[in-house]
PDB file of C-alpha atoms in Angstrom:
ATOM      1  CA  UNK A   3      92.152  86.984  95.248  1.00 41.00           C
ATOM      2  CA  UNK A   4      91.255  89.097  92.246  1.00 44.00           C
ATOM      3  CA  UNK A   5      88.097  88.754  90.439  1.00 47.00           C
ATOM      4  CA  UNK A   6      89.082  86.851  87.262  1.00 53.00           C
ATOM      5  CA  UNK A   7      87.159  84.299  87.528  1.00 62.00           C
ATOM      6  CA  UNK A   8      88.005  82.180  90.477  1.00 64.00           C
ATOM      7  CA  UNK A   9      85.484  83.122  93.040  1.00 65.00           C
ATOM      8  CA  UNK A  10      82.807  81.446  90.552  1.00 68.00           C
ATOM      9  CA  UNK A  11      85.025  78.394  90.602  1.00 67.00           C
ATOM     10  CA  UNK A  12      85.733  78.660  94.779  1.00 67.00           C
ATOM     11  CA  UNK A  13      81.833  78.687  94.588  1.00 67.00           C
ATOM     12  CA  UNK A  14      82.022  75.072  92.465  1.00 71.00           C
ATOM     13  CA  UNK A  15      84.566  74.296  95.109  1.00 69.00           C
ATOM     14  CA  UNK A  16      82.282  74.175  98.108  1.00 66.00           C
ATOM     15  CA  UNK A  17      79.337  72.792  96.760  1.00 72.00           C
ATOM     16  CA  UNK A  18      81.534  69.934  95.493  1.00 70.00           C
ATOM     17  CA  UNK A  19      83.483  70.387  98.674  1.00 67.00           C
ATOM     18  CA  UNK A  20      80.730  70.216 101.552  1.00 62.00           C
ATOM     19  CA  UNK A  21      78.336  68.194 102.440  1.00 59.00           C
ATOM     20  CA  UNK A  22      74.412  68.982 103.712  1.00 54.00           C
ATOM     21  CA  UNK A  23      75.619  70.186 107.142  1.00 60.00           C
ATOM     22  CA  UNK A  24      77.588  73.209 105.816  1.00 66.00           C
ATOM     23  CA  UNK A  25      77.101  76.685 107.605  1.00 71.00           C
ATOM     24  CA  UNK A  26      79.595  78.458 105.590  1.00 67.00           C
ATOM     25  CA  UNK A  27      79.753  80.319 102.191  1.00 67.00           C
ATOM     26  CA  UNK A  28      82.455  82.131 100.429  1.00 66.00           C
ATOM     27  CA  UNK A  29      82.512  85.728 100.393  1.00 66.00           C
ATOM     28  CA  UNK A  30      84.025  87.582  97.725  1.00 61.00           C
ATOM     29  CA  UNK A  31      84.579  91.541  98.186  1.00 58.00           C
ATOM     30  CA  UNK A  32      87.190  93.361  95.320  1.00 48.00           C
ATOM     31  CA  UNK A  33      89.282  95.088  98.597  1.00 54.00           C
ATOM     32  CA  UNK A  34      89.577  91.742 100.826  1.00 52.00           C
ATOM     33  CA  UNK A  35      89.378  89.023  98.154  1.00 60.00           C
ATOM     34  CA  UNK A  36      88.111  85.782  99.082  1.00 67.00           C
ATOM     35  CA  UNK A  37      87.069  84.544 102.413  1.00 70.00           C
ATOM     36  CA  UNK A  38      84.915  81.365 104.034  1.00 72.00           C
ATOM     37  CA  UNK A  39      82.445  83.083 106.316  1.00 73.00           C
ATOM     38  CA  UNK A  40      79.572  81.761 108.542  1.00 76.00           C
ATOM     39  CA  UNK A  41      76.242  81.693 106.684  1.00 78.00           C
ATOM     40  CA  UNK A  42      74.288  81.536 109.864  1.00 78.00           C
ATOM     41  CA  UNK A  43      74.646  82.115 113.348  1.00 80.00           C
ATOM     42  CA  UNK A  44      76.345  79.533 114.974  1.00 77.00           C
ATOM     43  CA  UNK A  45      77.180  78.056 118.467  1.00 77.00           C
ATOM     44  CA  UNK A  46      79.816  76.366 119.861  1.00 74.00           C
ATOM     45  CA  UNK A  47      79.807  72.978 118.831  1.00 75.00           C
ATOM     46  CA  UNK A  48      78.682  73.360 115.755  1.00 80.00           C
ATOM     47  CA  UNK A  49      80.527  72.866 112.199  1.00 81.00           C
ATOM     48  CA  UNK A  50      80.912  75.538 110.031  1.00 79.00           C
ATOM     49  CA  UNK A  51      82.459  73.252 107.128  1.00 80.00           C
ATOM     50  CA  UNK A  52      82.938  69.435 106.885  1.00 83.00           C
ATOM     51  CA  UNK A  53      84.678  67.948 103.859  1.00 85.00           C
ATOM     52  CA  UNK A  54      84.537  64.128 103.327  1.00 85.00           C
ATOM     53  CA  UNK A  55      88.068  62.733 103.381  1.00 85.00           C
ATOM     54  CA  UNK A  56      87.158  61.396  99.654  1.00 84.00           C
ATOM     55  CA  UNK A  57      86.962  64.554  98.653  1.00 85.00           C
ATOM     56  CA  UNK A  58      90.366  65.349 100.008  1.00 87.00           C
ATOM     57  CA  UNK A  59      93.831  64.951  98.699  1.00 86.00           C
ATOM     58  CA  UNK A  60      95.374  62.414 101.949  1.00 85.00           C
ATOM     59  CA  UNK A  61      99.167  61.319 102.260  1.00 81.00           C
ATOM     60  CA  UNK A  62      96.663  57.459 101.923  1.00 78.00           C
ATOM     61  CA  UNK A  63      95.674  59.038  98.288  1.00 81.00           C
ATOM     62  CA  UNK A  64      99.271  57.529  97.045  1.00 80.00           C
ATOM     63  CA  UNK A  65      99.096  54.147  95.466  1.00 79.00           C
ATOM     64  CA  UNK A  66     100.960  51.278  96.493  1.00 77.00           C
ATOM     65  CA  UNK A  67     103.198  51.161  93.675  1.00 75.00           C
ATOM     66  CA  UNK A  68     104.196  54.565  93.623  1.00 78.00           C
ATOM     67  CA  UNK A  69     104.655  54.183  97.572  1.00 80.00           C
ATOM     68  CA  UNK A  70     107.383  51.665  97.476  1.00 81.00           C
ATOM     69  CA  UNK A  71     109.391  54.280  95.050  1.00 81.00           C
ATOM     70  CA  UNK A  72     109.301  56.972  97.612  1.00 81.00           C
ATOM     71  CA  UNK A  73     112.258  59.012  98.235  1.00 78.00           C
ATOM     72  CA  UNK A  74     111.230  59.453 102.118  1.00 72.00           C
ATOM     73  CA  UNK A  75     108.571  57.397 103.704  1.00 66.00           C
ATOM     74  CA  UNK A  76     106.948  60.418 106.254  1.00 75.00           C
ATOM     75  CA  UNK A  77     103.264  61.373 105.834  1.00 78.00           C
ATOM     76  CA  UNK A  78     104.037  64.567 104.000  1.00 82.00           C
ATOM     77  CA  UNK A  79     106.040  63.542 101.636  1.00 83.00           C
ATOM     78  CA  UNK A  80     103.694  60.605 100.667  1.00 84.00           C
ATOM     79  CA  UNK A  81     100.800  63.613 100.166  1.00 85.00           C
ATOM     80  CA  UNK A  82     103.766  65.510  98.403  1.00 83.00           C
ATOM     81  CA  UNK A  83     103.685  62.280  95.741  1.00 84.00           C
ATOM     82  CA  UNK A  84     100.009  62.050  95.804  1.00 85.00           C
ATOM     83  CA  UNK A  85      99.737  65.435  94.642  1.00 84.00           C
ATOM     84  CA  UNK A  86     102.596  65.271  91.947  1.00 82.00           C
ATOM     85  CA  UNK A  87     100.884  61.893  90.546  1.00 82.00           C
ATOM     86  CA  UNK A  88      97.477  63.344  90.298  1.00 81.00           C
ATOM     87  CA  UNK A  89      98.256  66.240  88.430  1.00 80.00           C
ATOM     88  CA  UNK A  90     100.036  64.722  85.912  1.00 78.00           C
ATOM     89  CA  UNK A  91      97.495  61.668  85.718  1.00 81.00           C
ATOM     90  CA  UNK A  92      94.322  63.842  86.343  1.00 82.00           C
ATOM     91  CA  UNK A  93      95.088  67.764  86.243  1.00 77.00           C
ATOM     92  CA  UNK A  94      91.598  67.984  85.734  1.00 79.00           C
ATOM     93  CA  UNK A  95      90.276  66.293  89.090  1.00 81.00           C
ATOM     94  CA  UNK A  96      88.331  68.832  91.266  1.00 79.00           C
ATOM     95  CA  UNK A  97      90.733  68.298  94.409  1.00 80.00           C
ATOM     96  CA  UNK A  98      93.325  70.115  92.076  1.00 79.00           C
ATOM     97  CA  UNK A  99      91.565  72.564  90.336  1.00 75.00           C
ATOM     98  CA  UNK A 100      90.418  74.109  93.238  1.00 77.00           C
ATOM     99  CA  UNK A 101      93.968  75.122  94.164  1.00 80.00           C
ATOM    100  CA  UNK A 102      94.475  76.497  90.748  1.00 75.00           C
ATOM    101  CA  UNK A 103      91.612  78.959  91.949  1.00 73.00           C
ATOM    102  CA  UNK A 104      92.231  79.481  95.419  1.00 74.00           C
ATOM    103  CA  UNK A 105      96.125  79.285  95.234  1.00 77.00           C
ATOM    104  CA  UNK A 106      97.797  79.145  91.489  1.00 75.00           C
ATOM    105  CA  UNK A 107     101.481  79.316  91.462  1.00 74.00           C
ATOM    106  CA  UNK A 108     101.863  82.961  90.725  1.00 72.00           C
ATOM    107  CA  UNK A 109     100.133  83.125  94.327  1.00 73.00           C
ATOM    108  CA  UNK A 110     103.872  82.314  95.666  1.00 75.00           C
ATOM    109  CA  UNK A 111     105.955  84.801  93.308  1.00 73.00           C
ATOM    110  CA  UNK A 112     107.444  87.300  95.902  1.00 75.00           C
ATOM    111  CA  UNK A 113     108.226  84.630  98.201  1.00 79.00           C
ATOM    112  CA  UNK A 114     111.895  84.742  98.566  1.00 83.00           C
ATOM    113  CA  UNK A 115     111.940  80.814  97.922  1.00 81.00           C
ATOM    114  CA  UNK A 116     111.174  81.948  94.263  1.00 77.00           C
ATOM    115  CA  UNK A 117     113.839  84.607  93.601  1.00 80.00           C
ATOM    116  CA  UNK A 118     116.214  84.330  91.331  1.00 77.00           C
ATOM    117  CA  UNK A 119     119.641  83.526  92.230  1.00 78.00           C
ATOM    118  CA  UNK A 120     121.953  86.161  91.692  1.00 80.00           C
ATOM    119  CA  UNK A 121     119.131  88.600  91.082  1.00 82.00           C
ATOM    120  CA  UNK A 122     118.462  92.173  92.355  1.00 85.00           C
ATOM    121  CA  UNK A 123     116.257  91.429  95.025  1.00 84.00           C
ATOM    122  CA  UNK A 124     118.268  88.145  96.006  1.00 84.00           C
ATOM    123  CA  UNK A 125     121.523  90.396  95.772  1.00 87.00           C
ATOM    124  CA  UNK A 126     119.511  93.113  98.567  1.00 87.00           C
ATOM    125  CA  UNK A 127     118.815  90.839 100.691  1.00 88.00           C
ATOM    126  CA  UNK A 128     121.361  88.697 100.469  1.00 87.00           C
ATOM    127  CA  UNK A 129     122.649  89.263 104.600  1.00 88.00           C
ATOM    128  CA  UNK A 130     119.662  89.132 106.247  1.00 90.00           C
ATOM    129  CA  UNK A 131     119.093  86.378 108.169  1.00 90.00           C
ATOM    130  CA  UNK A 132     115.633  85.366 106.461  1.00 89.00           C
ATOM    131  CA  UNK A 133     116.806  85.242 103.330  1.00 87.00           C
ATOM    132  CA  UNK A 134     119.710  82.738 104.199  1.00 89.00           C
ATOM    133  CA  UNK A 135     117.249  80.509 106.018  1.00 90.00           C
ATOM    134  CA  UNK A 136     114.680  80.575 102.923  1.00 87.00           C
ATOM    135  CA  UNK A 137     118.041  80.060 100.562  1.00 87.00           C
ATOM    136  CA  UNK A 138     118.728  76.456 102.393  1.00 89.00           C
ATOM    137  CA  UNK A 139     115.290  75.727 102.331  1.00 87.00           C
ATOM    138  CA  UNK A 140     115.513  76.432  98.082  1.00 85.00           C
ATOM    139  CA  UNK A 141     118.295  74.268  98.136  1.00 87.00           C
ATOM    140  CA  UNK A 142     116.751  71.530 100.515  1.00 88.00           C
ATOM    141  CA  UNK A 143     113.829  71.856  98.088  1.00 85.00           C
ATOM    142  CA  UNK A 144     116.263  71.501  94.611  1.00 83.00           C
ATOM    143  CA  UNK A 145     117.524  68.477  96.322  1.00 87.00           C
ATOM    144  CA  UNK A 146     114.361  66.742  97.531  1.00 86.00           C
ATOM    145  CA  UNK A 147     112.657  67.328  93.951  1.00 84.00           C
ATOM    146  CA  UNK A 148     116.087  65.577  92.388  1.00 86.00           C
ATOM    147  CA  UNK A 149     115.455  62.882  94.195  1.00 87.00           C
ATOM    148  CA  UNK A 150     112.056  62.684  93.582  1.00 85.00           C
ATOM    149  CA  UNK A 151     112.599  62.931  90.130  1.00 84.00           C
ATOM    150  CA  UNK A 152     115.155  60.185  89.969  1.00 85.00           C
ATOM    151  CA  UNK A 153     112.401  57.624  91.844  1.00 84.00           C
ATOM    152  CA  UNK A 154     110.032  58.588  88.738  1.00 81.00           C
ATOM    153  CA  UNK A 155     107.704  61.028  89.842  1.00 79.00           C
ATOM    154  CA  UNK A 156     107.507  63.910  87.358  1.00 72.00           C
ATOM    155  CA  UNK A 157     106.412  67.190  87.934  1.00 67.00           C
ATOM    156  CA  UNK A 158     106.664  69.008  84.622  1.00 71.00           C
ATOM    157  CA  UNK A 159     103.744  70.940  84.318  1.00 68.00           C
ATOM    158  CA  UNK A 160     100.803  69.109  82.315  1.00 68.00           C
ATOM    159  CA  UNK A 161      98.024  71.232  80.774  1.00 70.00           C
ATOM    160  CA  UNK A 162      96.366  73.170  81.898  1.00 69.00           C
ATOM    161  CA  UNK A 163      98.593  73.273  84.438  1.00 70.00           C
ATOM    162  CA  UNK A 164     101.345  74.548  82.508  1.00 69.00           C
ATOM    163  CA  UNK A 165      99.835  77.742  81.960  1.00 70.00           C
ATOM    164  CA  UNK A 166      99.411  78.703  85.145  1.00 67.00           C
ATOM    165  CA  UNK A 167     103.275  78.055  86.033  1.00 66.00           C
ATOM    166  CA  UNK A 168     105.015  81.523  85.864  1.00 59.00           C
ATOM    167  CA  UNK A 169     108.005  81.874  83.500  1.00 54.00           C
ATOM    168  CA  UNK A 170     111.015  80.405  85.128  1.00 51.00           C
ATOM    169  CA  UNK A 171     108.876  78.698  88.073  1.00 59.00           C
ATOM    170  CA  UNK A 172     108.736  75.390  89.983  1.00 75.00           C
ATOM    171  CA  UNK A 173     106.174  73.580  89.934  1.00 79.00           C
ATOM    172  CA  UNK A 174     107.683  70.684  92.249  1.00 83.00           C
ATOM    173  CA  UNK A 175     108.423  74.199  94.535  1.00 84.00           C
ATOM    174  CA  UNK A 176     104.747  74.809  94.278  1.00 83.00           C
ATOM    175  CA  UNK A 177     103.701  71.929  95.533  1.00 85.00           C
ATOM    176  CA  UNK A 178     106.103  72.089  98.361  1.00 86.00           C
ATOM    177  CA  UNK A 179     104.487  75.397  99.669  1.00 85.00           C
ATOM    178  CA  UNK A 180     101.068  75.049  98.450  1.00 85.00           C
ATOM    179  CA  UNK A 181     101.177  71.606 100.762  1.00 86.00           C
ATOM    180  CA  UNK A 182     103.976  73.637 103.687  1.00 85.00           C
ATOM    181  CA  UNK A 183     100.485  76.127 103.774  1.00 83.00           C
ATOM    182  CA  UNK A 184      97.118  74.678 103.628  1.00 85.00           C
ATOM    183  CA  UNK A 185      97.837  70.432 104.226  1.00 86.00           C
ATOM    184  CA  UNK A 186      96.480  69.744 107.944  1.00 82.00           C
ATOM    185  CA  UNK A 187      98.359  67.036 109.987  1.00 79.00           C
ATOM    186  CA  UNK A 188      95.730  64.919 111.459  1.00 77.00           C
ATOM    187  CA  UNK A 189      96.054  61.689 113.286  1.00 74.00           C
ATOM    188  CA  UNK A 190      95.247  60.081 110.368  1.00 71.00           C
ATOM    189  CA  UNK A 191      97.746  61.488 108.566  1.00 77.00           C
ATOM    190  CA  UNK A 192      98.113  64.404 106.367  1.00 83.00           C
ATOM    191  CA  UNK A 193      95.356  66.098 104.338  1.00 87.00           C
ATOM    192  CA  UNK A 194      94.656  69.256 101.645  1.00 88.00           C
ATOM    193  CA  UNK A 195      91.188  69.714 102.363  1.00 86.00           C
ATOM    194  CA  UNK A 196      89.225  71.923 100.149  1.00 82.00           C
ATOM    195  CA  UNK A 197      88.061  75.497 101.266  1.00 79.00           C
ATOM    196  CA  UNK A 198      89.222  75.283 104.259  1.00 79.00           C
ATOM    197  CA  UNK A 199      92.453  77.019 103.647  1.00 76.00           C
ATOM    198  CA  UNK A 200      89.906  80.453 103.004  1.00 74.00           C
ATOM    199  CA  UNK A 201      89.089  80.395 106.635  1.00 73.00           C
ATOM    200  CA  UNK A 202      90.467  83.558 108.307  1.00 59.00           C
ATOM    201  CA  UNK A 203      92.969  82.608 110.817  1.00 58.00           C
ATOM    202  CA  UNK A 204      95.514  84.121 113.495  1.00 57.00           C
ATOM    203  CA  UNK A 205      98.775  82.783 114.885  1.00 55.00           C
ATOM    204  CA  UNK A 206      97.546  83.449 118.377  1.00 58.00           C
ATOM    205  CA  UNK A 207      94.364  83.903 120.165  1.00 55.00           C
ATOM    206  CA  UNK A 208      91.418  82.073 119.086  1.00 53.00           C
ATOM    207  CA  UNK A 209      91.451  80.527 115.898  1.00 58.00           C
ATOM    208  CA  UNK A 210      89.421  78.171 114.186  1.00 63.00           C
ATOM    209  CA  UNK A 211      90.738  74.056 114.881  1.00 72.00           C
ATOM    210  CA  UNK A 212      90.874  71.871 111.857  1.00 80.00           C
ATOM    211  CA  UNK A 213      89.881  67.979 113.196  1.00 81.00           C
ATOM    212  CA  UNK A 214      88.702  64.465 111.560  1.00 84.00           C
ATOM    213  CA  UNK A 215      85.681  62.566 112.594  1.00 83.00           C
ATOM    214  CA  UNK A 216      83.331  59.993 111.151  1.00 86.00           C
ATOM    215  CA  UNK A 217      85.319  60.688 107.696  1.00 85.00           C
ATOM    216  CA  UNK A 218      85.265  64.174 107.716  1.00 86.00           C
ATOM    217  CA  UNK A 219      87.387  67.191 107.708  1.00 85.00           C
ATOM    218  CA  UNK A 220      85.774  69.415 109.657  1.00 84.00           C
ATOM    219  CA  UNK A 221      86.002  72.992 110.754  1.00 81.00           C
ATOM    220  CA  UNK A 222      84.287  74.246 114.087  1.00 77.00           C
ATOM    221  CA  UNK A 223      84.061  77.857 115.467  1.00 68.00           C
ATOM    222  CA  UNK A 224      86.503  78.753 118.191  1.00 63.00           C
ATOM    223  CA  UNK A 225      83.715  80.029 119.454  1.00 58.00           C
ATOM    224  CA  UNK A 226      79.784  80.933 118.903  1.00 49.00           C
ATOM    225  CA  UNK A 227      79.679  83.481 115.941  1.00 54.00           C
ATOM    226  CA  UNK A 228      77.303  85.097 113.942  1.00 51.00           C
ATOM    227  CA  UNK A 229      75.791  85.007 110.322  1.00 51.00           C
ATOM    228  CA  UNK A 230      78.826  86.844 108.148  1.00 49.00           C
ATOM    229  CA  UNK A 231      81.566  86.491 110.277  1.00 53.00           C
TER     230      UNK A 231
END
């Protein structure tokens, strides 16, 4: 992330994010961007972040009302709502505008999902086999949003999101890979947790494992590790 701004506002994010138990800070350098790193030493066992599920957007977040006008009925999708509904009835609520720090929509620009149809770079890589699978994923996407649309829930931009939307963008496409990226399944469904999305992570090998207890998001060390890691 650049400095413009939004590490002061990740900052905001994790005080209103944590709670007294936090061992983690985030550490902002101009050549790595943004991270979450250990503020102390730590030992296995303990938690380097906990968010309280009330401070979390959760596929239970979605009213009852809007839930019966759901296009599909699976966890995701119900956090998919939940996130569409609170923007436009609260763009301002801190479970939001944390993403619009950490991850705004211009975050997703050279992902293929967002190229334009036709266009030069669409046109390059037009046989590969990537490319085809993200172009039925765009059109998966077009068709979910329709149909999301038609059962009422709106997704054009309110301030101050609207700004942030690039020129020609999606914002229900936004949504779908802001949520595909940083929303945790849990057994109690799924959850965008706050800050927890900055933790450095792998595909294989040790990595840090996101769980829910006693209300709580929280995120433990593979591993003991020390103060700045």
């Amino acid at each position: 992330l650049g400095d413009d701004g939004r590490a002061a506002k990740l900052h905001a994010a994790i005080e209103f994010a944590s709670t007294s138990r936090v061992r983690a800070a985030v550490d902002f350098a101009s050549a790595a961007g943004c991270s979450l790193r250990a503020a102390v030493p730590c030992a296995a066992g303990d938690v380097l972040l906990a968010v309280p599920l009330d401070k979390c957007l959760t596929s239970a977040s979605l009213g009852a009302a809007m839930s019966r006008r759901l296009p599909v009925a699976d966890g995701f999708g119900r956090l998919l709502a939940a996130t569409l509904c609170l923007m436009r009835e609260a763009p301002d609520d801190p479970r939001l505008s944390y993403y619009a720090a950490a991850c705004p929509p211009h975050h997703f620009c050279e992902h293929m999902a967002w190229w334009r149809e036709g266009g030069e770079a669409a046109r390059v890589a037009a046989n590969s086999v990537s490319y085809r699978r993200v172009a039925r994923m765009r059109r998966e996407v077009v068709e979910e949003g329709t149909a999301f649309a038609e059962a009422g829930f709106k997704f054009t931009p309110p301030p101050p999101w609207d700004s942030l939307i690039p020129q020609g963008g999606d914002m229900f496409l936004w949504v779908k890979l802001l949520l595909q990226t940083r929303a945790v399944e849990t057994d109690q469904g799924h959850v965008l947790p706050p800050c927890v999305c900055l933790a450095n992570h792998r595909s294989v090998g040790e990595s840090a494992k996101v769980c829910v207890a006693d209300g709580e998001v929280r995120l433990p060390p593979p591993g003991g590790v020390g103060g700045g890691r």
